[in-house]
Amino acid sequence: MTPPALLVERLAYAYPDGHQALFGVNLRVEHGERVAVLGPNGAGKTTLVLHLNGVLTGQGNVEVAGLPVEKATLKEVRRRVGIVFQDPDDQLFMPTVREDVSFGPANFGLRGTDLAARVKRALDDVGMADHADRSPMHLSGGQRRRVALATVLACDPDILVLDEPSANLEPRARRELAEVLLGLDRTTLMVTHDLPYALQLCPRSVVIDDGVIVADGPTRELLADADLLARHRLELPFGFRLD
Ligand SMILES: Nc1ncnc2c1ncn2[C@@H]1O[C@H](COP(=O)(O)OP(=O)(O)OP(=O)(O)O)[C@@H](O)[C@H]1O
Ligand SMILES: [Mg+2]
């Protein structure tokens, strides 16, 4: 039996100040699935995401395609799992956009024209090719978010994890990003407060609240469950109709 793309078992985590953010999360994502992670502010979504490539290490078990996430496997895990962080400032640290987007693939051994082509493709995908020689520090919030996404796309990871990818994006960039993601055919975990985006991109969603998964099912069914949404502070935008 092939192991799933992602397996999280009984994951619990308390931050160093003692705040317990996860209380036993179980999640299994098959290869090629796109799953949205929904839940209110402070639910533990980002904390969960940060365990998927070993930025944080809690109690329990996290496996990527059968490989346990632990110190000895971190390099391989990070090749397989690309995370676009909630805050792009955590992702961008080089003097130019091009150098930031080159950093990951160069680190994985790509050089010369292969590297340049990979970087160009990633910047094209997010519509930032014209800004390659600018400083990420001088970009707008939405532009920084797009470059942060390009840094991960350029690494061509097996599993793409996106923490709030549509936040700060103009509607057109949000739609273009959806097209890029739909075109990728990649195992994807997407944290979002943007419920229509979850519906458009992810056939399956999980709802996390107070550090546990409280619902897991087809996105359309979860979003049609008004009681579930209300219990977990989830709201569809004004005027949005599920039909
Ligand atoms: N560095 C930290 N130290 C202590 N507690 C933290 C830290 N980071 C987050 N927390 C707490 O852990 C809980 C989960 O936070 P987390 O960032 O995972 O939430 P989230 O679901 O991603 O929320 P949001 O929708 O606002 O991004 C929250 O109660 C938060 O206050
Ligand atoms: Mg978060």
PDB file of C-alpha atoms and ligand atoms in Angstrom:
ATOM      1  CA  MET A   1       0.000   0.000   0.000  1.00  0.00           C
ATOM      2  CA  THR A   2       1.446   3.425  -0.884  1.00  0.00           C
ATOM      3  CA  PRO A   3       1.524   5.769   2.090  1.00  0.00           C
ATOM      4  CA  PRO A   4      -0.595   8.944   1.811  1.00  0.00           C
ATOM      5  CA  ALA A   5       0.963  12.236   0.730  1.00  0.00           C
ATOM      6  CA  LEU A   6       0.520  13.561   4.231  1.00  0.00           C
ATOM      7  CA  LEU A   7      -0.248  11.830   7.485  1.00  0.00           C
ATOM      8  CA  VAL A   8      -0.712  13.622  10.789  1.00  0.00           C
ATOM      9  CA  GLU A   9      -1.491  11.501  13.841  1.00  0.00           C
ATOM     10  CA  ARG A  10      -2.338  12.690  17.344  1.00  0.00           C
ATOM     11  CA  LEU A  11      -0.363  15.890  16.839  1.00  0.00           C
ATOM     12  CA  ALA A  12      -0.204  18.043  19.966  1.00  0.00           C
ATOM     13  CA  TYR A  13       1.829  21.191  20.418  1.00  0.00           C
ATOM     14  CA  ALA A  14       2.348  23.782  23.132  1.00  0.00           C
ATOM     15  CA  TYR A  15       4.314  26.961  22.375  1.00  0.00           C
ATOM     16  CA  PRO A  16       7.323  27.704  24.610  1.00  0.00           C
ATOM     17  CA  ASP A  17       5.218  30.149  26.674  1.00  0.00           C
ATOM     18  CA  GLY A  18       2.968  27.224  27.592  1.00  0.00           C
ATOM     19  CA  HIS A  19       0.090  28.075  25.277  1.00  0.00           C
ATOM     20  CA  GLN A  20      -1.299  24.801  23.941  1.00  0.00           C
ATOM     21  CA  ALA A  21      -2.279  25.320  20.300  1.00  0.00           C
ATOM     22  CA  LEU A  22      -2.902  21.760  19.073  1.00  0.00           C
ATOM     23  CA  PHE A  23      -4.642  18.989  21.007  1.00  0.00           C
ATOM     24  CA  GLY A  24      -4.301  15.823  18.954  1.00  0.00           C
ATOM     25  CA  VAL A  25      -4.817  16.556  15.268  1.00  0.00           C
ATOM     26  CA  ASN A  26      -5.395  13.658  12.873  1.00  0.00           C
ATOM     27  CA  LEU A  27      -5.293  14.295   9.144  1.00  0.00           C
ATOM     28  CA  ARG A  28      -4.661  12.104   6.136  1.00  0.00           C
ATOM     29  CA  VAL A  29      -4.262  13.606   2.674  1.00  0.00           C
ATOM     30  CA  GLU A  30      -3.943  11.378  -0.372  1.00  0.00           C
ATOM     31  CA  HIS A  31      -1.679  12.115  -3.346  1.00  0.00           C
ATOM     32  CA  GLY A  32      -3.182  14.731  -5.647  1.00  0.00           C
ATOM     33  CA  GLU A  33      -5.876  15.840  -3.192  1.00  0.00           C
ATOM     34  CA  ARG A  34      -6.545  19.535  -2.623  1.00  0.00           C
ATOM     35  CA  VAL A  35      -7.751  20.181   0.894  1.00  0.00           C
ATOM     36  CA  ALA A  36      -8.759  23.487   2.464  1.00  0.00           C
ATOM     37  CA  VAL A  37      -8.077  24.093   6.149  1.00  0.00           C
ATOM     38  CA  LEU A  38     -10.765  26.357   7.582  1.00  0.00           C
ATOM     39  CA  GLY A  39     -11.223  27.750  11.058  1.00  0.00           C
ATOM     40  CA  PRO A  40     -11.395  30.962  13.075  1.00  0.00           C
ATOM     41  CA  ASN A  41      -8.461  33.160  14.103  1.00  0.00           C
ATOM     42  CA  GLY A  42      -6.308  31.387  16.647  1.00  0.00           C
ATOM     43  CA  ALA A  43      -7.686  27.918  15.831  1.00  0.00           C
ATOM     44  CA  GLY A  44      -4.248  26.398  15.250  1.00  0.00           C
ATOM     45  CA  LYS A  45      -4.140  26.374  11.439  1.00  0.00           C
ATOM     46  CA  THR A  46      -0.734  28.000  11.070  1.00  0.00           C
ATOM     47  CA  THR A  47       0.627  25.961  13.953  1.00  0.00           C
ATOM     48  CA  LEU A  48      -0.450  22.795  12.134  1.00  0.00           C
ATOM     49  CA  VAL A  49       1.108  24.006   8.871  1.00  0.00           C
ATOM     50  CA  LEU A  50       4.426  24.719  10.565  1.00  0.00           C
ATOM     51  CA  HIS A  51       4.667  21.062  11.571  1.00  0.00           C
ATOM     52  CA  LEU A  52       4.437  19.839   7.992  1.00  0.00           C
ATOM     53  CA  ASN A  53       8.045  20.658   7.189  1.00  0.00           C
ATOM     54  CA  GLY A  54       9.468  20.621  10.669  1.00  0.00           C
ATOM     55  CA  VAL A  55       9.533  24.342  11.500  1.00  0.00           C
ATOM     56  CA  LEU A  56       7.782  23.233  14.698  1.00  0.00           C
ATOM     57  CA  THR A  57       7.957  19.782  16.266  1.00  0.00           C
ATOM     58  CA  GLY A  58       5.191  18.624  18.557  1.00  0.00           C
ATOM     59  CA  GLN A  59       4.123  15.344  20.039  1.00  0.00           C
ATOM     60  CA  GLY A  60       2.604  12.745  17.763  1.00  0.00           C
ATOM     61  CA  ASN A  61       3.471  11.702  14.264  1.00  0.00           C
ATOM     62  CA  VAL A  62       3.834  13.617  10.977  1.00  0.00           C
ATOM     63  CA  GLU A  63       4.770  11.770   7.779  1.00  0.00           C
ATOM     64  CA  VAL A  64       5.289  13.011   4.237  1.00  0.00           C
ATOM     65  CA  ALA A  65       4.776  10.213   1.698  1.00  0.00           C
ATOM     66  CA  GLY A  66       5.753   7.753   4.410  1.00  0.00           C
ATOM     67  CA  LEU A  67       8.807   9.711   5.539  1.00  0.00           C
ATOM     68  CA  PRO A  68       8.588  10.748   9.197  1.00  0.00           C
ATOM     69  CA  VAL A  69       9.289  14.462   9.737  1.00  0.00           C
ATOM     70  CA  GLU A  70      12.268  14.570  12.086  1.00  0.00           C
ATOM     71  CA  LYS A  71      15.708  16.124  12.287  1.00  0.00           C
ATOM     72  CA  ALA A  72      17.390  13.520  10.107  1.00  0.00           C
ATOM     73  CA  THR A  73      14.834  13.835   7.280  1.00  0.00           C
ATOM     74  CA  LEU A  74      14.357  17.611   7.267  1.00  0.00           C
ATOM     75  CA  LYS A  75      16.272  18.272   4.075  1.00  0.00           C
ATOM     76  CA  GLU A  76      14.258  15.724   2.097  1.00  0.00           C
ATOM     77  CA  VAL A  77      10.992  16.756   3.761  1.00  0.00           C
ATOM     78  CA  ARG A  78      11.601  20.372   2.768  1.00  0.00           C
ATOM     79  CA  ARG A  79      12.293  19.331  -0.810  1.00  0.00           C
ATOM     80  CA  ARG A  80       8.929  17.570  -0.865  1.00  0.00           C
ATOM     81  CA  VAL A  81       6.821  20.075   1.053  1.00  0.00           C
ATOM     82  CA  GLY A  82       6.764  23.730   0.020  1.00  0.00           C
ATOM     83  CA  ILE A  83       5.093  26.114   2.442  1.00  0.00           C
ATOM     84  CA  VAL A  84       3.979  29.600   1.525  1.00  0.00           C
ATOM     85  CA  PHE A  85       3.923  31.302   4.917  1.00  0.00           C
ATOM     86  CA  GLN A  86       1.091  33.482   6.132  1.00  0.00           C
ATOM     87  CA  ASP A  87       3.447  36.458   6.377  1.00  0.00           C
ATOM     88  CA  PRO A  88       5.511  36.956   3.194  1.00  0.00           C
ATOM     89  CA  ASP A  89       8.119  38.800   5.245  1.00  0.00           C
ATOM     90  CA  ASP A  90       9.031  35.414   6.743  1.00  0.00           C
ATOM     91  CA  GLN A  91       9.871  34.168   3.264  1.00  0.00           C
ATOM     92  CA  LEU A  92      11.721  37.002   1.528  1.00  0.00           C
ATOM     93  CA  PHE A  93      15.201  37.997   2.607  1.00  0.00           C
ATOM     94  CA  MET A  94      17.341  38.517  -0.512  1.00  0.00           C
ATOM     95  CA  PRO A  95      18.198  41.868  -2.160  1.00  0.00           C
ATOM     96  CA  THR A  96      16.145  41.152  -5.306  1.00  0.00           C
ATOM     97  CA  VAL A  97      13.038  39.222  -6.251  1.00  0.00           C
ATOM     98  CA  ARG A  98      15.065  37.102  -8.689  1.00  0.00           C
ATOM     99  CA  GLU A  99      17.547  36.093  -5.997  1.00  0.00           C
ATOM    100  CA  ASP A 100      14.742  35.228  -3.609  1.00  0.00           C
ATOM    101  CA  VAL A 101      13.024  33.012  -6.182  1.00  0.00           C
ATOM    102  CA  SER A 102      16.363  31.429  -7.225  1.00  0.00           C
ATOM    103  CA  PHE A 103      17.384  30.634  -3.676  1.00  0.00           C
ATOM    104  CA  GLY A 104      15.352  27.453  -3.188  1.00  0.00           C
ATOM    105  CA  PRO A 105      15.962  25.728  -6.528  1.00  0.00           C
ATOM    106  CA  ALA A 106      19.663  26.708  -6.409  1.00  0.00           C
ATOM    107  CA  ASN A 107      19.824  25.127  -2.987  1.00  0.00           C
ATOM    108  CA  PHE A 108      18.392  21.939  -4.488  1.00  0.00           C
ATOM    109  CA  GLY A 109      21.141  21.919  -7.121  1.00  0.00           C
ATOM    110  CA  LEU A 110      19.653  23.699 -10.139  1.00  0.00           C
ATOM    111  CA  ARG A 111      22.116  25.888 -12.065  1.00  0.00           C
ATOM    112  CA  GLY A 112      22.501  28.031 -15.195  1.00  0.00           C
ATOM    113  CA  THR A 113      19.760  28.090 -17.812  1.00  0.00           C
ATOM    114  CA  ASP A 114      17.690  25.441 -15.977  1.00  0.00           C
ATOM    115  CA  LEU A 115      17.628  27.647 -12.921  1.00  0.00           C
ATOM    116  CA  ALA A 116      16.848  30.785 -14.925  1.00  0.00           C
ATOM    117  CA  ALA A 117      13.986  29.024 -16.725  1.00  0.00           C
ATOM    118  CA  ARG A 118      12.523  27.729 -13.450  1.00  0.00           C
ATOM    119  CA  VAL A 119      12.651  31.212 -11.907  1.00  0.00           C
ATOM    120  CA  LYS A 120      11.113  32.820 -14.975  1.00  0.00           C
ATOM    121  CA  ARG A 121       8.281  30.296 -15.016  1.00  0.00           C
ATOM    122  CA  ALA A 122       7.510  30.820 -11.323  1.00  0.00           C
ATOM    123  CA  LEU A 123       7.526  34.601 -11.701  1.00  0.00           C
ATOM    124  CA  ASP A 124       5.353  34.363 -14.806  1.00  0.00           C
ATOM    125  CA  ASP A 125       2.916  32.138 -12.924  1.00  0.00           C
ATOM    126  CA  VAL A 126       2.394  34.820 -10.306  1.00  0.00           C
ATOM    127  CA  GLY A 127       2.581  37.750 -12.749  1.00  0.00           C
ATOM    128  CA  MET A 128       5.742  39.228 -11.238  1.00  0.00           C
ATOM    129  CA  ALA A 129       8.303  38.698 -14.018  1.00  0.00           C
ATOM    130  CA  ASP A 130       8.532  42.452 -14.624  1.00  0.00           C
ATOM    131  CA  HIS A 131       9.652  42.973 -11.044  1.00  0.00           C
ATOM    132  CA  ALA A 132      12.497  40.446 -10.997  1.00  0.00           C
ATOM    133  CA  ASP A 133      15.220  43.000 -10.336  1.00  0.00           C
ATOM    134  CA  ARG A 134      13.414  44.953  -7.634  1.00  0.00           C
ATOM    135  CA  SER A 135      13.882  44.634  -3.919  1.00  0.00           C
ATOM    136  CA  PRO A 136      11.136  42.573  -2.243  1.00  0.00           C
ATOM    137  CA  MET A 137      11.200  45.157   0.534  1.00  0.00           C
ATOM    138  CA  HIS A 138       9.941  47.807  -1.842  1.00  0.00           C
ATOM    139  CA  LEU A 139       6.954  45.838  -3.116  1.00  0.00           C
ATOM    140  CA  SER A 140       3.345  46.195  -2.023  1.00  0.00           C
ATOM    141  CA  GLY A 141       1.821  43.632   0.338  1.00  0.00           C
ATOM    142  CA  GLY A 142       0.041  41.783  -2.444  1.00  0.00           C
ATOM    143  CA  GLN A 143       3.147  41.796  -4.639  1.00  0.00           C
ATOM    144  CA  ARG A 144       5.235  40.400  -1.784  1.00  0.00           C
ATOM    145  CA  ARG A 145       2.688  37.648  -1.307  1.00  0.00           C
ATOM    146  CA  ARG A 146       2.923  36.728  -4.975  1.00  0.00           C
ATOM    147  CA  VAL A 147       6.732  36.641  -4.847  1.00  0.00           C
ATOM    148  CA  ALA A 148       6.578  34.484  -1.709  1.00  0.00           C
ATOM    149  CA  LEU A 149       4.409  32.057  -3.646  1.00  0.00           C
ATOM    150  CA  ALA A 150       6.889  32.122  -6.553  1.00  0.00           C
ATOM    151  CA  THR A 151       9.762  31.197  -4.207  1.00  0.00           C
ATOM    152  CA  VAL A 152       7.857  27.997  -3.387  1.00  0.00           C
ATOM    153  CA  LEU A 153       6.557  27.247  -6.903  1.00  0.00           C
ATOM    154  CA  ALA A 154      10.152  27.518  -8.168  1.00  0.00           C
ATOM    155  CA  CYS A 155      11.108  24.577  -5.946  1.00  0.00           C
ATOM    156  CA  ASP A 156       8.449  22.406  -7.629  1.00  0.00           C
ATOM    157  CA  PRO A 157       7.449  20.640  -4.391  1.00  0.00           C
ATOM    158  CA  ASP A 158       5.319  17.471  -4.355  1.00  0.00           C
ATOM    159  CA  ILE A 159       3.083  19.026  -1.728  1.00  0.00           C
ATOM    160  CA  LEU A 160       2.118  22.659  -1.723  1.00  0.00           C
ATOM    161  CA  VAL A 161       0.989  24.202   1.544  1.00  0.00           C
ATOM    162  CA  LEU A 162      -0.462  27.697   1.378  1.00  0.00           C
ATOM    163  CA  ASP A 163      -1.297  29.733   4.460  1.00  0.00           C
ATOM    164  CA  GLU A 164      -3.889  32.351   3.442  1.00  0.00           C
ATOM    165  CA  PRO A 165      -2.836  32.629  -0.202  1.00  0.00           C
ATOM    166  CA  SER A 166      -5.587  35.028  -1.257  1.00  0.00           C
ATOM    167  CA  ALA A 167      -5.176  37.528   1.596  1.00  0.00           C
ATOM    168  CA  ASN A 168      -4.244  40.992   0.282  1.00  0.00           C
ATOM    169  CA  LEU A 169      -4.638  40.006  -3.335  1.00  0.00           C
ATOM    170  CA  GLU A 170      -6.633  42.148  -5.723  1.00  0.00           C
ATOM    171  CA  PRO A 171      -9.580  40.176  -7.168  1.00  0.00           C
ATOM    172  CA  ARG A 172      -7.855  39.605 -10.472  1.00  0.00           C
ATOM    173  CA  ALA A 173      -4.629  38.323  -8.868  1.00  0.00           C
ATOM    174  CA  ARG A 174      -6.750  36.100  -6.644  1.00  0.00           C
ATOM    175  CA  ARG A 175      -8.438  34.618  -9.696  1.00  0.00           C
ATOM    176  CA  GLU A 176      -5.147  34.226 -11.561  1.00  0.00           C
ATOM    177  CA  LEU A 177      -3.654  32.451  -8.567  1.00  0.00           C
ATOM    178  CA  ALA A 178      -6.619  30.076  -8.573  1.00  0.00           C
ATOM    179  CA  GLU A 179      -5.907  29.313 -12.224  1.00  0.00           C
ATOM    180  CA  VAL A 180      -2.247  28.611 -11.452  1.00  0.00           C
ATOM    181  CA  LEU A 181      -3.182  26.310  -8.590  1.00  0.00           C
ATOM    182  CA  LEU A 182      -5.832  24.483 -10.606  1.00  0.00           C
ATOM    183  CA  GLY A 183      -3.291  23.992 -13.395  1.00  0.00           C
ATOM    184  CA  LEU A 184      -0.687  22.478 -11.077  1.00  0.00           C
ATOM    185  CA  ASP A 185      -2.285  19.122 -10.323  1.00  0.00           C
ATOM    186  CA  ARG A 186      -0.378  18.878  -7.064  1.00  0.00           C
ATOM    187  CA  THR A 187      -1.253  17.721  -3.569  1.00  0.00           C
ATOM    188  CA  THR A 188      -2.294  20.983  -1.933  1.00  0.00           C
ATOM    189  CA  LEU A 189      -3.239  22.031   1.562  1.00  0.00           C
ATOM    190  CA  MET A 190      -4.648  25.518   1.657  1.00  0.00           C
ATOM    191  CA  VAL A 191      -5.417  27.446   4.825  1.00  0.00           C
ATOM    192  CA  THR A 192      -7.993  30.102   4.096  1.00  0.00           C
ATOM    193  CA  HIS A 193     -10.696  32.363   5.484  1.00  0.00           C
ATOM    194  CA  ASP A 194     -11.892  32.812   1.910  1.00  0.00           C
ATOM    195  CA  LEU A 195     -14.666  30.209   1.796  1.00  0.00           C
ATOM    196  CA  PRO A 196     -15.579  30.712  -1.876  1.00  0.00           C
ATOM    197  CA  TYR A 197     -11.896  30.169  -2.671  1.00  0.00           C
ATOM    198  CA  ALA A 198     -11.941  26.924  -0.706  1.00  0.00           C
ATOM    199  CA  LEU A 199     -15.009  25.859  -2.658  1.00  0.00           C
ATOM    200  CA  GLN A 200     -13.457  26.738  -5.989  1.00  0.00           C
ATOM    201  CA  LEU A 201     -10.106  25.076  -5.363  1.00  0.00           C
ATOM    202  CA  CYS A 202     -10.559  22.309  -2.836  1.00  0.00           C
ATOM    203  CA  PRO A 203     -13.059  19.450  -3.182  1.00  0.00           C
ATOM    204  CA  ARG A 204     -12.416  18.588   0.474  1.00  0.00           C
ATOM    205  CA  SER A 205     -12.131  20.780   3.557  1.00  0.00           C
ATOM    206  CA  VAL A 206     -11.317  20.281   7.202  1.00  0.00           C
ATOM    207  CA  VAL A 207     -12.410  22.671   9.922  1.00  0.00           C
ATOM    208  CA  ILE A 208     -10.046  23.183  12.817  1.00  0.00           C
ATOM    209  CA  ASP A 209     -11.034  24.938  16.024  1.00  0.00           C
ATOM    210  CA  ASP A 210      -9.373  25.128  19.416  1.00  0.00           C
ATOM    211  CA  GLY A 211      -6.566  22.883  18.215  1.00  0.00           C
ATOM    212  CA  VAL A 212      -8.603  19.927  16.953  1.00  0.00           C
ATOM    213  CA  ILE A 213     -10.220  18.987  13.672  1.00  0.00           C
ATOM    214  CA  VAL A 214     -13.962  19.306  14.154  1.00  0.00           C
ATOM    215  CA  ALA A 215     -15.167  18.542  10.624  1.00  0.00           C
ATOM    216  CA  ASP A 216     -13.763  16.872   7.534  1.00  0.00           C
ATOM    217  CA  GLY A 217     -15.717  16.362   4.321  1.00  0.00           C
ATOM    218  CA  PRO A 218     -16.660  17.671   0.893  1.00  0.00           C
ATOM    219  CA  THR A 219     -16.271  21.458   0.914  1.00  0.00           C
ATOM    220  CA  ARG A 220     -19.728  22.034  -0.530  1.00  0.00           C
ATOM    221  CA  GLU A 221     -21.351  19.955   2.225  1.00  0.00           C
ATOM    222  CA  LEU A 222     -19.446  21.701   4.999  1.00  0.00           C
ATOM    223  CA  LEU A 223     -20.286  25.140   3.623  1.00  0.00           C
ATOM    224  CA  ALA A 224     -23.961  24.191   3.345  1.00  0.00           C
ATOM    225  CA  ASP A 225     -24.029  23.365   7.072  1.00  0.00           C
ATOM    226  CA  ALA A 226     -25.073  26.692   8.582  1.00  0.00           C
ATOM    227  CA  ASP A 227     -24.858  25.385  12.170  1.00  0.00           C
ATOM    228  CA  LEU A 228     -21.331  24.098  11.656  1.00  0.00           C
ATOM    229  CA  LEU A 229     -20.260  27.428  10.158  1.00  0.00           C
ATOM    230  CA  ALA A 230     -21.837  29.415  12.986  1.00  0.00           C
ATOM    231  CA  ARG A 231     -20.303  27.194  15.693  1.00  0.00           C
ATOM    232  CA  HIS A 232     -16.844  27.856  14.324  1.00  0.00           C
ATOM    233  CA  ARG A 233     -17.167  31.516  13.391  1.00  0.00           C
ATOM    234  CA  LEU A 234     -17.088  30.802   9.667  1.00  0.00           C
ATOM    235  CA  GLU A 235     -19.108  33.057   7.379  1.00  0.00           C
ATOM    236  CA  LEU A 236     -19.815  33.097   3.689  1.00  0.00           C
ATOM    237  CA  PRO A 237     -19.506  36.561   2.113  1.00  0.00           C
ATOM    238  CA  PHE A 238     -22.595  38.724   1.874  1.00  0.00           C
ATOM    239  CA  GLY A 239     -24.781  37.608  -0.999  1.00  0.00           C
ATOM    240  CA  PHE A 240     -22.847  34.407  -1.689  1.00  0.00           C
ATOM    241  CA  ARG A 241     -25.116  31.544  -2.692  1.00  0.00           C
ATOM    242  CA  LEU A 242     -24.169  27.879  -2.775  1.00  0.00           C
ATOM    243  CA  ASP A 243     -25.885  26.392  -5.768  1.00  0.00           C
TER     244      ASP A 243
HETATM  245  N1  LIG B   1       4.667  32.080  19.059  1.00  0.00           N
HETATM  246  C1  LIG B   1       3.588  31.821  19.801  1.00  0.00           C
HETATM  247  N2  LIG B   1       3.667  31.728  21.145  1.00  0.00           N
HETATM  248  C2  LIG B   1       2.580  31.459  21.912  1.00  0.00           C
HETATM  249  N3  LIG B   1       1.348  31.240  21.410  1.00  0.00           N
HETATM  250  C3  LIG B   1       1.210  31.303  20.087  1.00  0.00           C
HETATM  251  C4  LIG B   1       2.308  31.598  19.197  1.00  0.00           C
HETATM  252  N4  LIG B   1       1.852  31.605  17.934  1.00  0.00           N
HETATM  253  C5  LIG B   1       0.547  31.331  18.020  1.00  0.00           C
HETATM  254  N5  LIG B   1       0.145  31.146  19.299  1.00  0.00           N
HETATM  255  C6  LIG B   1      -1.204  30.809  19.784  1.00  0.00           C
HETATM  256  O1  LIG B   1      -1.550  29.522  19.295  1.00  0.00           O
HETATM  257  C7  LIG B   1      -2.924  29.502  18.887  1.00  0.00           C
HETATM  258  C8  LIG B   1      -3.006  29.063  17.445  1.00  0.00           C
HETATM  259  O2  LIG B   1      -2.381  30.049  16.651  1.00  0.00           O
HETATM  260  P1  LIG B   1      -2.277  29.919  15.082  1.00  0.00           P
HETATM  261  O3  LIG B   1      -1.351  30.973  14.593  1.00  0.00           O
HETATM  262  O4  LIG B   1      -1.951  28.516  14.727  1.00  0.00           O
HETATM  263  O5  LIG B   1      -3.779  30.239  14.643  1.00  0.00           O
HETATM  264  P2  LIG B   1      -4.437  30.333  13.204  1.00  0.00           P
HETATM  265  O6  LIG B   1      -5.538  29.332  13.155  1.00  0.00           O
HETATM  266  O7  LIG B   1      -3.392  30.239  12.168  1.00  0.00           O
HETATM  267  O8  LIG B   1      -5.098  31.793  13.231  1.00  0.00           O
HETATM  268  P3  LIG B   1      -5.223  32.931  12.094  1.00  0.00           P
HETATM  269  O9  LIG B   1      -6.486  32.630  11.352  1.00  0.00           O
HETATM  270  O10 LIG B   1      -5.366  34.194  12.892  1.00  0.00           O
HETATM  271  O11 LIG B   1      -3.993  32.910  11.247  1.00  0.00           O
HETATM  272  C9  LIG B   1      -3.470  30.906  19.148  1.00  0.00           C
HETATM  273  O12 LIG B   1      -4.173  30.873  20.364  1.00  0.00           O
HETATM  274  C10 LIG B   1      -2.246  31.773  19.256  1.00  0.00           C
HETATM  275  O13 LIG B   1      -2.462  32.830  20.144  1.00  0.00           O
HETATM  276 MG    MG B   2      -2.654  31.555  10.775  1.00  0.00          MG
END
